[in-house]
Every structure is written in C-alpha cells, then in structure tokens.
Short mmCIF file of C-alpha atoms and ligand atoms in Angstrom, two decimals:
data_model
loop_
_atom_site.label_atom_id
_atom_site.label_comp_id
_atom_site.label_asym_id
_atom_site.label_seq_id
_atom_site.Cartn_x
_atom_site.Cartn_y
_atom_site.Cartn_z
CA UNK A 1 38.77 -20.16 3.38
CA UNK A 2 34.97 -21.15 3.36
CA UNK A 3 33.96 -23.32 6.21
CA UNK A 4 34.17 -26.84 5.60
CA UNK A 5 30.85 -28.26 3.89
CA UNK A 6 28.65 -30.00 6.72
CA UNK A 7 27.46 -32.39 3.91
CA UNK A 8 30.41 -32.85 1.72
CA UNK A 9 28.55 -35.32 -0.42
CA UNK A 10 25.88 -32.68 -1.26
CA UNK A 11 25.84 -30.56 -4.48
CA UNK A 12 23.36 -28.19 -5.33
CA UNK A 13 22.25 -26.90 -9.15
CA UNK A 14 20.46 -23.79 -9.08
CA UNK A 15 18.71 -23.39 -12.28
CA UNK A 16 18.75 -19.60 -13.19
CA UNK A 17 19.37 -19.55 -17.17
CA UNK A 18 15.85 -18.10 -17.81
CA UNK A 19 15.72 -14.69 -19.05
CA UNK A 20 12.08 -14.00 -17.46
CA UNK A 21 10.63 -12.39 -20.55
CA UNK A 22 7.32 -11.76 -18.85
CA UNK A 23 9.29 -9.31 -16.61
CA UNK A 24 9.45 -7.04 -19.55
CA UNK A 25 12.92 -5.85 -18.14
CA UNK A 26 16.32 -5.41 -19.37
CA UNK A 27 17.50 -7.29 -15.94
CA UNK A 28 17.81 -11.10 -15.98
CA UNK A 29 15.05 -12.68 -14.07
CA UNK A 30 17.05 -14.06 -10.77
CA UNK A 31 18.49 -10.35 -10.53
CA UNK A 32 15.05 -8.97 -9.97
CA UNK A 33 14.97 -7.60 -6.19
CA UNK A 34 13.26 -8.77 -4.07
CA UNK A 35 13.29 -7.54 -0.23
CA UNK A 36 16.37 -5.23 -1.25
CA UNK A 37 18.19 -8.44 -2.94
CA UNK A 38 18.55 -9.91 -5.84
CA UNK A 39 15.81 -12.96 -6.33
CA UNK A 40 19.11 -15.49 -6.46
CA UNK A 41 20.54 -14.11 -3.17
CA UNK A 42 17.52 -15.33 -1.53
CA UNK A 43 17.94 -18.99 -2.92
CA UNK A 44 21.52 -19.06 -2.14
CA UNK A 45 20.94 -17.67 1.48
CA UNK A 46 18.47 -20.20 2.03
CA UNK A 47 20.39 -23.16 1.00
CA UNK A 48 23.80 -22.27 2.43
CA UNK A 49 22.83 -23.26 5.83
CA UNK A 50 22.64 -26.90 4.20
CA UNK A 51 26.60 -26.94 4.05
CA UNK A 52 26.87 -28.38 0.47
CA UNK A 53 30.15 -29.12 -1.12
CA UNK A 54 29.47 -26.72 -3.82
CA UNK A 55 26.87 -24.56 -5.23
CA UNK A 56 26.45 -24.84 -9.27
CA UNK A 57 24.11 -22.05 -10.79
CA UNK A 58 23.33 -22.56 -14.44
CA UNK A 59 22.99 -19.28 -16.34
CA UNK A 60 22.08 -18.47 -19.70
CA UNK A 61 20.38 -14.92 -20.45
CA UNK A 62 22.45 -12.09 -19.16
CA UNK A 63 25.09 -14.20 -17.65
CA UNK A 64 27.78 -11.89 -17.28
CA UNK A 65 25.37 -9.59 -15.34
CA UNK A 66 24.34 -12.05 -13.11
CA UNK A 67 28.24 -13.24 -12.51
CA UNK A 68 29.34 -9.81 -11.78
CA UNK A 69 26.23 -9.38 -9.17
CA UNK A 70 27.81 -12.26 -7.14
CA UNK A 71 31.40 -11.81 -7.52
CA UNK A 72 32.24 -10.94 -4.05
CA UNK A 73 29.87 -14.17 -2.56
CA UNK A 74 31.67 -16.26 -0.33
CA UNK A 75 31.93 -19.21 -0.37
CA UNK A 76 31.70 -18.67 -4.09
CA UNK A 77 29.34 -19.89 -6.41
CA UNK A 78 30.41 -22.32 -9.47
CA UNK A 79 29.01 -20.99 -12.63
CA UNK A 80 27.94 -23.00 -15.38
CA UNK A 81 26.75 -21.61 -18.81
CA UNK A 82 23.75 -23.13 -20.73
CA UNK A 83 24.19 -21.94 -23.98
CA UNK A 84 20.89 -22.80 -25.39
CA UNK A 85 17.84 -23.24 -23.36
CA UNK A 86 16.50 -26.63 -24.17
CA UNK A 87 14.57 -27.07 -21.08
CA UNK A 88 15.21 -28.02 -16.98
CA UNK A 89 16.35 -31.31 -17.56
CA UNK A 90 19.01 -29.97 -20.05
CA UNK A 91 20.12 -27.53 -17.84
CA UNK A 92 20.93 -29.93 -15.12
CA UNK A 93 22.93 -32.07 -17.55
CA UNK A 94 25.21 -28.80 -18.01
CA UNK A 95 26.47 -28.94 -14.26
CA UNK A 96 26.56 -32.85 -13.63
CA UNK A 97 30.13 -33.37 -15.35
CA UNK A 98 31.33 -31.07 -12.40
CA UNK A 99 29.75 -33.25 -9.74
CA UNK A 100 31.39 -36.36 -8.58
CA UNK A 101 29.74 -39.68 -9.24
CA UNK A 102 28.97 -40.55 -5.33
CA UNK A 103 27.54 -37.35 -4.71
CA UNK A 104 23.51 -36.36 -4.16
CA UNK A 105 22.35 -33.66 -6.15
CA UNK A 106 19.75 -31.11 -4.95
CA UNK A 107 18.12 -29.11 -7.81
CA UNK A 108 16.26 -25.90 -7.46
CA UNK A 109 15.16 -22.86 -9.37
CA UNK A 110 16.60 -19.77 -8.94
CA UNK A 111 13.36 -17.97 -8.93
CA UNK A 112 11.78 -19.42 -5.80
CA UNK A 113 12.87 -16.90 -3.17
CA UNK A 114 10.55 -17.64 -0.49
CA UNK A 115 11.92 -21.19 -0.05
CA UNK A 116 13.26 -21.65 3.56
CA UNK A 117 16.14 -24.04 4.68
CA UNK A 118 13.53 -26.01 7.28
CA UNK A 119 11.85 -27.27 3.75
CA UNK A 120 15.01 -27.89 1.96
CA UNK A 121 16.49 -29.48 5.06
CA UNK A 122 13.52 -31.99 5.31
CA UNK A 123 14.20 -32.99 1.46
CA UNK A 124 17.81 -33.36 2.08
CA UNK A 125 17.04 -35.49 5.12
CA UNK A 126 15.56 -38.25 2.87
CA UNK A 127 17.94 -41.35 1.83
CA UNK A 128 16.25 -42.47 -1.58
CA UNK A 129 17.58 -42.21 -5.05
CA UNK A 130 14.98 -39.57 -6.00
CA UNK A 131 12.76 -37.25 -3.58
CA UNK A 132 10.63 -34.20 -5.00
CA UNK A 133 9.55 -31.33 -2.78
CA UNK A 134 5.76 -31.01 -3.49
CA UNK A 135 3.17 -28.46 -2.39
CA UNK A 136 -0.69 -27.44 -2.69
CA UNK A 137 -1.30 -24.05 -3.95
CA UNK A 138 -4.69 -22.71 -3.88
CA UNK A 139 -4.65 -22.76 -8.07
CA UNK A 140 -2.30 -25.39 -9.30
CA UNK A 141 -2.40 -23.96 -12.99
CA UNK A 142 0.97 -23.97 -14.67
CA UNK A 143 2.59 -26.29 -12.07
CA UNK A 144 3.78 -29.89 -12.94
CA UNK A 145 1.09 -32.39 -11.25
CA UNK A 146 2.42 -35.25 -9.00
CA UNK A 147 0.93 -38.50 -10.63
CA UNK A 148 0.30 -41.01 -7.85
CA UNK A 149 -0.46 -44.51 -8.27
CA UNK A 150 -3.25 -46.32 -6.24
CA UNK A 151 -1.31 -47.03 -3.52
CA UNK A 152 -0.19 -43.28 -3.20
CA UNK A 153 3.27 -43.90 -4.61
CA UNK A 154 4.43 -41.05 -6.91
CA UNK A 155 4.91 -42.32 -10.54
CA UNK A 156 5.65 -39.23 -12.41
CA UNK A 157 5.23 -35.54 -13.15
CA UNK A 158 3.02 -34.24 -15.45
CA UNK A 159 3.53 -30.79 -17.13
CA UNK A 160 0.83 -28.47 -17.05
CA UNK A 161 0.73 -28.16 -21.05
CA UNK A 162 0.89 -32.04 -21.66
CA UNK A 163 -1.64 -32.69 -18.87
CA UNK A 164 -4.95 -34.24 -19.68
CA UNK A 165 -8.47 -32.39 -18.26
CA UNK A 166 -8.61 -34.99 -15.27
CA UNK A 167 -4.72 -34.90 -14.54
CA UNK A 168 -5.22 -30.88 -14.46
CA UNK A 169 -7.47 -31.52 -11.50
CA UNK A 170 -4.77 -32.89 -9.37
CA UNK A 171 -3.91 -30.31 -6.57
CA UNK A 172 -0.45 -31.54 -5.69
CA UNK A 173 2.23 -30.19 -7.70
CA UNK A 174 5.75 -29.99 -8.22
CA UNK A 175 7.71 -27.33 -6.36
CA UNK A 176 10.95 -27.79 -9.08
CA UNK A 177 13.15 -28.70 -6.03
CA UNK A 178 14.29 -32.45 -6.49
CA UNK A 179 17.08 -34.65 -4.88
CA UNK A 180 18.58 -37.16 -6.73
CA UNK A 181 21.50 -39.61 -6.51
CA UNK A 182 24.37 -38.05 -8.93
CA UNK A 183 24.79 -41.23 -10.68
CA UNK A 184 21.05 -42.28 -11.15
CA UNK A 185 20.37 -38.60 -12.42
CA UNK A 186 23.13 -38.65 -15.15
CA UNK A 187 21.88 -41.86 -16.65
CA UNK A 188 18.01 -40.82 -16.26
CA UNK A 189 19.01 -37.60 -18.01
CA UNK A 190 20.54 -39.28 -20.59
CA UNK A 191 17.23 -41.00 -21.54
CA UNK A 192 15.06 -38.19 -21.46
CA UNK A 193 13.49 -36.87 -24.69
CA UNK A 194 11.60 -33.81 -25.93
CA UNK A 195 8.77 -35.26 -27.12
CA UNK A 196 6.17 -32.90 -25.46
CA UNK A 197 4.21 -29.84 -25.97
CA UNK A 198 7.47 -27.22 -25.48
CA UNK A 199 9.97 -29.50 -27.16
CA UNK A 200 11.94 -29.16 -24.33
CA UNK A 201 14.02 -31.51 -22.19
CA UNK A 202 12.08 -31.65 -18.78
CA UNK A 203 13.87 -32.42 -15.51
CA UNK A 204 10.41 -34.04 -14.53
CA UNK A 205 10.73 -36.71 -16.92
CA UNK A 206 13.40 -38.33 -14.49
CA UNK A 207 10.39 -39.45 -12.03
CA UNK A 208 8.88 -41.70 -14.60
CA UNK A 209 12.51 -43.30 -15.52
CA UNK A 210 13.46 -43.86 -11.93
CA UNK A 211 9.77 -45.53 -11.26
CA UNK A 212 10.50 -47.66 -14.52
CA UNK A 213 13.88 -48.73 -13.19
CA UNK A 214 12.24 -50.08 -9.45
CA UNK A 215 13.90 -46.81 -7.73
CA UNK A 216 11.95 -45.57 -5.00
CA UNK A 217 10.78 -41.90 -5.29
CA UNK A 218 10.06 -40.27 -2.05
CA UNK A 219 8.68 -37.07 -1.47
CA UNK A 220 8.36 -34.27 0.95
CA UNK A 221 5.97 -31.26 1.34
CA UNK A 222 6.99 -27.49 1.73
CA UNK A 223 5.96 -26.22 5.23
CA UNK A 224 4.20 -23.05 3.77
CA UNK A 225 2.50 -23.74 0.39
CA UNK A 226 3.71 -20.13 -0.77
CA UNK A 227 7.18 -21.08 -0.17
CA UNK A 228 7.37 -22.65 -3.46
CA UNK A 229 5.82 -19.91 -5.46
CA UNK A 230 7.73 -18.48 -8.46
CA UNK A 231 7.81 -14.95 -10.00
CA UNK A 232 7.31 -14.93 -13.61
CA UNK A 233 5.89 -11.28 -14.12
CA UNK A 234 5.66 -8.14 -12.20
CA UNK A 235 2.20 -9.16 -10.39
CA UNK A 236 3.80 -12.36 -9.19
CA UNK A 237 6.76 -10.84 -7.95
CA UNK A 238 4.74 -7.95 -6.19
CA UNK A 239 2.97 -11.27 -4.43
CA UNK A 240 6.34 -12.30 -3.26
CA UNK A 241 7.25 -9.18 -2.02
CA UNK A 242 4.30 -8.65 0.04
CA UNK A 243 4.72 -12.45 1.45
CA UNK A 244 8.60 -11.46 1.98
CA UNK A 245 7.67 -8.38 3.82
CA UNK A 246 4.94 -10.19 6.07
CA UNK A 247 7.38 -12.82 6.92
CA UNK A 248 9.92 -10.38 8.03
CA UNK A 249 7.33 -8.32 10.05
CA UNK A 250 6.13 -11.27 11.87
CA UNK A 251 9.67 -12.19 12.69
CA UNK A 252 10.16 -8.69 14.38
CA UNK A 253 6.88 -8.84 15.87
CA UNK A 254 7.78 -12.21 17.63
CA UNK A 255 11.06 -10.81 18.55
CA UNK A 256 8.94 -7.84 20.58
CA UNK A 257 9.27 -4.99 18.00
CA UNK A 258 6.08 -3.09 18.20
CA UNK A 259 4.72 -1.99 14.61
CA UNK A 260 1.84 0.13 15.20
CA UNK A 261 0.70 -0.60 11.23
CA UNK A 262 2.72 -3.70 10.47
CA UNK A 263 1.56 -4.11 6.76
CA UNK A 264 3.06 -0.33 6.06
CA UNK A 265 6.56 -0.79 6.97
CA UNK A 266 9.16 -2.11 4.65
CA UNK A 267 12.09 -4.17 5.85
CA UNK A 268 14.55 -4.31 2.73
CA UNK A 269 17.51 -5.89 4.69
CA UNK A 270 18.52 -7.28 8.02
CA UNK A 271 17.19 -5.57 11.21
CA UNK A 272 18.52 -6.17 14.62
CA UNK A 273 16.38 -4.98 17.36
CA UNK A 274 16.79 -4.58 21.35
CA UNK A 275 13.47 -4.77 23.69
CA UNK A 276 10.60 -1.99 23.21
CA UNK A 277 11.74 -0.51 20.12
CA UNK A 278 8.95 1.13 17.90
CA UNK A 279 9.00 1.30 14.32
CA UNK A 280 5.98 3.62 13.14
CA UNK A 281 4.03 3.70 10.22
CA UNK A 282 5.43 4.34 6.64
CA UNK A 283 9.35 3.40 7.65
CA UNK A 284 11.69 1.60 5.28
CA UNK A 285 14.80 -0.10 6.64
CA UNK A 286 17.57 -1.10 4.14
CA UNK A 287 20.87 -2.80 4.52
CA UNK A 288 21.70 -3.51 8.14
CA UNK A 289 19.93 -1.68 10.56
CA UNK A 290 20.83 -2.37 14.58
CA UNK A 291 18.43 -0.44 16.91
CA UNK A 292 19.31 -0.52 20.64
CA UNK A 293 16.78 -1.18 23.50
CA UNK A 294 13.57 1.65 23.44
CA UNK A 295 14.72 3.25 20.14
CA UNK A 296 11.66 4.70 18.39
CA UNK A 297 11.50 5.25 14.52
CA UNK A 298 8.68 8.01 13.45
CA UNK A 299 6.52 7.78 10.61
CA UNK A 300 7.81 7.89 7.29
CA UNK A 301 11.47 7.13 8.13
CA UNK A 302 14.17 5.93 5.84
CA UNK A 303 17.05 4.18 7.53
CA UNK A 304 19.81 2.78 5.68
CA UNK A 305 22.90 0.80 7.22
CA UNK A 306 22.15 2.42 10.54
CA UNK A 307 23.49 1.90 14.05
CA UNK A 308 21.15 3.32 16.48
CA UNK A 309 22.12 3.22 20.37
CA UNK A 310 19.63 2.63 23.09
CA UNK A 311 16.92 5.51 23.89
CA UNK A 312 17.39 7.01 20.50
CA UNK A 313 14.35 8.74 18.79
CA UNK A 314 14.16 9.58 15.20
CA UNK A 315 11.12 11.79 14.40
CA UNK A 316 9.07 11.70 11.50
CA UNK A 317 10.42 11.91 7.66
CA UNK A 318 13.50 11.72 8.82
CA UNK A 319 16.38 9.93 6.19
CA UNK A 320 19.22 8.24 7.72
CA UNK A 321 21.97 6.57 5.82
CA UNK A 322 25.07 5.41 7.10
CA UNK A 323 24.64 7.06 10.56
CA UNK A 324 25.46 5.90 14.00
CA UNK A 325 24.25 7.10 17.45
CA UNK A 326 26.56 5.91 20.50
CA UNK A 327 24.11 7.10 23.16
CA UNK A 328 20.49 8.26 23.48
CA UNK A 329 19.95 11.09 20.81
CA UNK A 330 16.95 12.95 19.18
CA UNK A 331 16.94 13.14 15.45
CA UNK A 332 14.32 15.06 13.13
CA UNK A 333 11.65 15.30 12.25
CA UNK A 334 12.83 16.07 8.76
CA UNK A 335 16.45 15.31 9.29
CA UNK A 336 18.91 14.11 6.96
CA UNK A 337 21.90 11.93 8.28
CA UNK A 338 24.48 11.00 5.83
CA UNK A 339 27.50 8.45 5.92
CA UNK A 340 29.86 9.06 8.53
CA UNK A 341 27.46 10.73 10.84
CA UNK A 342 28.12 9.72 14.42
CA UNK A 343 26.33 11.04 17.64
CA UNK A 344 26.95 10.98 21.30
CA UNK A 345 24.42 10.96 23.89
CA UNK A 346 22.21 13.43 24.33
CA UNK A 347 23.10 15.20 20.90
CA UNK A 348 20.06 16.69 19.26
CA UNK A 349 19.65 16.99 15.28
CA UNK A 350 16.44 19.22 14.26
CA UNK A 351 14.29 19.77 11.46
CA UNK A 352 15.92 20.46 8.07
CA UNK A 353 19.18 19.47 9.31
CA UNK A 354 22.11 17.48 7.14
CA UNK A 355 25.08 15.96 8.47
CA UNK A 356 27.68 14.20 6.74
CA UNK A 357 31.13 13.07 7.80
CA UNK A 358 30.23 14.54 11.33
CA UNK A 359 31.09 13.63 14.69
CA UNK A 360 29.04 15.23 17.31
CA UNK A 361 30.05 14.86 21.08
CA UNK A 362 27.54 14.58 23.91
CA UNK A 363 24.66 17.12 24.20
CA UNK A 364 25.94 18.90 20.88
CA UNK A 365 22.64 20.31 19.24
CA UNK A 366 21.92 21.81 15.61
CA UNK A 367 18.33 22.31 15.90
CA UNK A 368 17.15 23.90 12.87
CA UNK A 369 18.17 24.44 9.19
CA UNK A 370 21.76 23.54 9.02
CA UNK A 371 24.45 21.65 7.07
CA UNK A 372 27.32 20.05 9.04
CA UNK A 373 29.76 18.24 6.91
CA UNK A 374 33.35 17.14 7.36
CA UNK A 375 33.10 18.35 10.80
CA UNK A 376 33.84 17.82 14.53
CA UNK A 377 31.56 19.27 17.20
CA UNK A 378 32.35 19.37 20.86
CA UNK A 379 30.25 18.60 23.58
CA UNK A 380 27.53 20.90 24.51
CA UNK A 381 28.23 23.04 21.26
CA UNK A 382 25.16 24.99 20.31
CA UNK A 383 24.96 25.38 16.32
CA UNK A 384 22.15 28.02 15.92
CA UNK A 385 19.81 27.96 13.09
CA UNK A 386 21.19 28.25 9.89
CA UNK A 387 24.67 27.31 10.33
CA UNK A 388 26.56 25.94 7.85
CA UNK A 389 29.90 24.47 7.58
CA UNK A 390 31.29 25.88 4.08
CA UNK A 391 33.23 22.35 3.52
CA UNK A 392 33.69 22.33 -0.31
CA UNK A 393 35.98 24.92 -2.04
CA UNK A 394 34.87 23.75 -5.41
CA UNK A 395 37.77 21.00 -5.70
CA UNK A 396 38.33 19.60 -2.18
CA UNK A 397 36.75 19.31 1.01
CA UNK A 398 37.92 20.77 4.56
CA UNK A 399 37.28 20.27 7.86
CA UNK A 400 35.54 22.30 10.50
CA UNK A 401 36.42 21.74 14.20
CA UNK A 402 33.96 23.40 16.79
CA UNK A 403 34.95 23.18 20.24
CA UNK A 404 33.15 22.23 23.45
CA UNK A 405 30.30 24.51 24.65
CA UNK A 406 31.01 26.80 21.65
CA UNK A 407 27.91 28.81 20.45
CA UNK A 408 27.74 29.44 16.83
CA UNK A 409 24.92 32.22 16.28
CA UNK A 410 22.17 31.84 13.78
CA UNK A 411 22.88 31.92 10.20
CA UNK A 412 26.75 31.61 10.20
CA UNK A 413 28.82 30.58 7.56
CA UNK A 414 31.93 28.38 8.81
CA UNK A 415 34.61 28.53 5.75
CA UNK A 416 36.56 25.43 6.14
CA UNK A 417 39.29 24.73 7.31
CA UNK A 418 38.32 26.25 10.13
CA UNK A 419 38.56 25.95 14.05
CA UNK A 420 36.26 27.42 16.70
CA UNK A 421 37.61 27.15 20.16
CA UNK A 422 36.12 26.06 23.37
CA UNK A 423 33.45 27.97 24.72
CA UNK A 424 33.80 30.38 21.49
CA UNK A 425 30.64 32.87 20.97
CA UNK A 426 29.95 33.35 17.13
CA UNK A 427 28.01 36.51 16.33
CA UNK A 428 25.08 35.57 14.36
CA UNK A 429 25.29 36.21 10.80
CA UNK A 430 29.07 35.77 10.65
CA UNK A 431 31.10 34.57 7.84
CA UNK A 432 33.91 32.94 9.86
CA UNK A 433 37.01 32.35 7.45
CA UNK A 434 39.47 32.53 10.22
CA UNK A 435 40.29 30.36 13.53
CA UNK A 436 37.74 31.96 16.23
CA UNK A 437 39.61 31.79 20.01
CA UNK A 438 38.31 30.24 22.90
CA UNK A 439 36.30 31.97 25.31
CA UNK A 440 35.81 35.07 23.08
CA UNK A 441 33.18 36.81 21.08
CA UNK A 442 33.92 36.55 17.26
CA UNK A 443 31.76 38.65 14.89
CA UNK A 444 31.96 38.86 11.38
CA UNK A 445 29.70 40.92 9.75
CA UNK A 446 28.99 44.67 8.52
CA UNK A 447 28.34 46.79 11.66
CA UNK A 448 24.65 48.25 12.08
CA UNK A 449 24.19 51.58 11.55
CA UNK A 450 21.22 53.84 11.68
CA UNK A 451 20.36 56.94 9.28
CA UNK A 452 18.58 59.48 11.60
CA UNK A 453 16.60 61.92 9.04
CA UNK A 454 16.73 59.35 6.05
CA UNK A 455 13.64 59.90 4.02
CA UNK A 456 11.81 56.88 2.11
CA UNK A 457 11.35 57.80 -1.67
CA UNK A 458 8.31 59.22 -2.92
CA UNK A 459 6.21 58.76 -5.82
CA UNK A 460 7.06 60.70 -8.63
CA UNK A 461 3.69 62.74 -9.85
C1 UD1 B 1 9.01 -26.06 -13.65
C2 UD1 B 1 8.83 -27.91 -13.61
C3 UD1 B 1 7.37 -27.89 -13.04
C4 UD1 B 1 7.22 -27.14 -11.44
C5 UD1 B 1 7.60 -25.71 -11.84
C6 UD1 B 1 7.63 -25.02 -10.37
C7 UD1 B 1 9.91 -28.69 -15.42
C8 UD1 B 1 9.98 -29.54 -16.81
N1 UD1 B 1 8.89 -28.13 -14.61
O1 UD1 B 1 8.26 -25.39 -14.67
O2 UD1 B 1 7.17 -29.08 -13.05
O3 UD1 B 1 5.98 -27.41 -11.21
O4 UD1 B 1 8.89 -25.69 -12.39
O5 UD1 B 1 7.94 -23.56 -10.48
O6 UD1 B 1 10.98 -28.60 -14.94
N2 UD1 B 1 15.76 -23.07 -16.69
C9 UD1 B 1 16.94 -23.14 -17.19
N3 UD1 B 1 17.35 -23.65 -18.45
C10 UD1 B 1 16.21 -23.93 -19.12
C11 UD1 B 1 14.84 -23.99 -18.83
C12 UD1 B 1 14.63 -23.13 -17.29
O7 UD1 B 1 18.16 -22.79 -16.30
O8 UD1 B 1 16.51 -24.68 -20.32
C13 UD1 B 1 15.50 -22.48 -15.21
C14 UD1 B 1 14.41 -21.42 -15.30
O9 UD1 B 1 15.38 -20.03 -15.27
C15 UD1 B 1 13.86 -21.56 -14.19
C16 UD1 B 1 13.85 -22.99 -13.48
O10 UD1 B 1 14.55 -23.60 -14.69
O11 UD1 B 1 14.52 -20.83 -13.15
C17 UD1 B 1 12.40 -23.56 -14.19
O12 UD1 B 1 12.11 -23.13 -15.42
P1 UD1 B 1 10.81 -22.84 -15.90
O13 UD1 B 1 10.78 -22.65 -17.36
O14 UD1 B 1 10.12 -21.86 -15.28
O15 UD1 B 1 9.91 -24.14 -15.73
P2 UD1 B 1 8.49 -24.12 -15.31
O16 UD1 B 1 7.46 -24.13 -16.72
O17 UD1 B 1 8.03 -23.15 -14.49
MG1 MG B 2 8.72 -21.22 -13.48
#
C-alpha cells in the first residue's frame, strides 16, 4: 500500500497529451529521456513529496506507450485519456470528474522536468482559490505573459500568439503550473471558449474569469528561472540535459566528491558517494551507483548499477555493469565487469579482462586478457594472461570453480563444468576439461619436442 498522503485534499493533474511533433521522434514527448529517465518521471518525482491524494496524468499521443513505461510506478498514477487535443483547459477538464469537489488541484505540464519540489511547495502553501507559478526567463518568447493591474494584482494571462506588441514586452510569464480550488476550476473551465489564435481551450483563460468573479489570484515565483523551461525540440532538450547535469554535478561537489573536470561527467541516475571520492573526466554513471569512501573512478569509465567498497580504484576506460566490490579492489584499465561480478578486498582485474557472474575471493587476480564467467575464484588465486572459462557449450552455461591459491598458467582454457583444487597449478597453454586436484601440477597440452638435424625447406631453383 502507498503511504498515506500528507495532503489528502490535494489532487495533481499532469498534462502529457502532447505528441511533441518538433522532437521529430516516434517516442511520445514525455518519454523523451533526460538524465537517463523519461521526462515525465522527473515531474512525478518532483511532485511526489507533496503527498497528494492522487496524481492524474492526461495522455493522448502514444498513450499506451506512456502507460506501459510507468506501469511499475508506485503509488500508481491515474491515467486520463484526452481523445482530442483541444487545449490545456480541455485537458484539465478531462481529469476533473475524478476529483472530489472539495479538493485543491495542482496542474502542471508533463514536459517541465527541471521543476523542483521546493517551488511546488511554495505554490501549494498558498491559500487562495487560484494561484500561479510564474518566472522571468531571459527571453519570454513563446510563453503566456502575466498581465497585472496598476496595483500589481494579476488580472490575466495572454498567450504569445494573442498578445499585442506591448504585452509581448512583459518579462513575467506563466510557468504552466497552477493551483486552484476544484469547484471553482470546474466552473471557470465550463465558461472558457476557444476564440483565440490557436482555436484552443486555454487553461490560462481561467485567470481572467477568476478576476471577473472577484476571486483572489495569487502568484509565487520559481526559485530558479530554468526550472520552468520546457522541452519542445531537441535543442531545448539538450539545454535541459545540460542544466540537469550541472545541477546533479553541483550536488555531488557540495557533498564532497571531487570532479576534476565537472562538465565532462555525465550523471544519468542516482549516485551515492562517501568521502574523498574522485570521478575523473569523461565518466558516465547510470542507474544506482554507490561509491564508498576514497573510491576513484578513472577517465572514460562507464558505471551502471554498481556498488564499490571504500578504497576501490577503477582505472581508465573500464565498463562496469551490475558489479560489486566488497573491499578495496583495483580494476582496469580497459576492464569489463558484467552483472553478477562480486569482488572481495584486494582483488585485481587488469586490462582486457571480462567477468560475468563471477565471484572472486580476497586477493584473487586476473591481470590480463581473460574471460571469467559463471565462476567462483578462491582467495589468492592467480589467473594468468589469457585464462578463459569456457562456460558455454552452445546450449547451456556451466560453472567453473577455482580453489584458493590456485595458479592457472597463461592461455589456459578451463572447460566447464570443472573444478580446480586449492593450490593447484595449471601449466600454461592447457585445455582443462576434467577436474584438477589440489596441490598438484596439471598440464594438458602436447609435449614439446625438438628434431635435431631438421632442415628448413630451400627455394626451388
Ligand atoms: C502553455 C501555457 C502558457 C505557458 C506555457 C509554459 C496555455 C494555454 N498556455 O503554453 O501560458 O507560458 O505553457 O510552458 O496553457 N496539453 C495537453 N492537451 C492539450 C494541450 C496541451 O495535454 O490539449 C499538454 C501538452 O502536452 C504540454 C502542456 O499541456 O505538456 C502544455 O501545452 P503546450 O501546448 O506546450 O502549451 P504552451 O503553448 O507551451
Ligand atoms: Mg509548451
């Protein structure tokens, strides 16, 4: 069960029916990714802490895809379909029937991913039949302008395309976020028309109606002006990405993480970092990445869903996916750790080593050019250059178990299922298809021979 809402009177309507034609994409606009997540996820994350009774999301273009993408979300959102896109006012109207009359309604666009909880809190804290979140962008072009009377009271919103040259000079604009009393909103929306440049039912027209009714209209402003920026095309999406990355990097820097080249680190998920962590130039972090004290991530590394214990060092150009270290390890350069890799303290994974479903105990080493898959490697074992676990017979995967302090000579193929005993030694170049006993040398390769008196062929005359 979802937690009890802390604001049971608050219902949120997210407007997400637009197709975002200017993205030139097959993907519905609110599914365009930003910082590794669909745009809509950012909006839902920002409003969740408000503790609303329900979140109603109005969808239209690509409705099924949007619904599928958020199927697992908890608490679940309530989907509302807007069959025809007749404007933001019409979109809100589709959701109102499922909202109780006594509620307060927070409306926000689904394509405003940088919006912060603090700004929404500021609006939700207002006690008025209608309240607007406004901001002052560097360039107000395209936004609805906030009209105020001589006393500074808001009296209306004028959309760009309906505005006079003078009104276009106004710098304060509508963010698209609005808080309204549900009953009043239903009444005002029932009275709006579409007599405007776009032949749409504008949500923003409720402001003029509220003023005409003598209802108080309040405003609050965004903490940062870029919070309200929307993404209509790829250029704007890229600008939002840059802003989001800057915000995330700033949070890491503030938390004490060292980023020698901050603007060349990409944070596409959630990072949790201890003290004195260093993330070097060109690193990309995705999913949930947890870095213990003193972890160092070298240049050009990609980490997805990893948990690295204190003191772990990942050298340049390593790719780690679903890997975990439980003590200080040394990884890379040019290592590839795949899901199910678990490395204990003192493990060394060197260049061009790939691991998958592999558990390496304390101090085990694979320093060069190896594949270690579906394997268990004992403490202190040393896998020489070119060690390959042949885990796949073309149909099934099999396990390789390597004992502690085993020594596997270079260029050995371990044909699974196979067990190498504790302290066993495997001669270089062996193909091991049967178990190798503990404490013994096992060699499986043709014997070396030399042919004395052998002559090189000579060129035919
Ligand atoms: C809207 C506001 C404008 C504000 C701007 C902020 C109106 C009339 N204008 O303009 O004052 O400055 O946002 O970015 O509200 N949508 C639907 N169904 C519809 C129409 C729109 O779900 O029928 C959704 C869109 O997908 C989008 C949001 O509502 O997420 C805003 O619609 P959009 O067409 O982008 O409005 P703007 O012209 O940007
Ligand atoms: Mg818009």
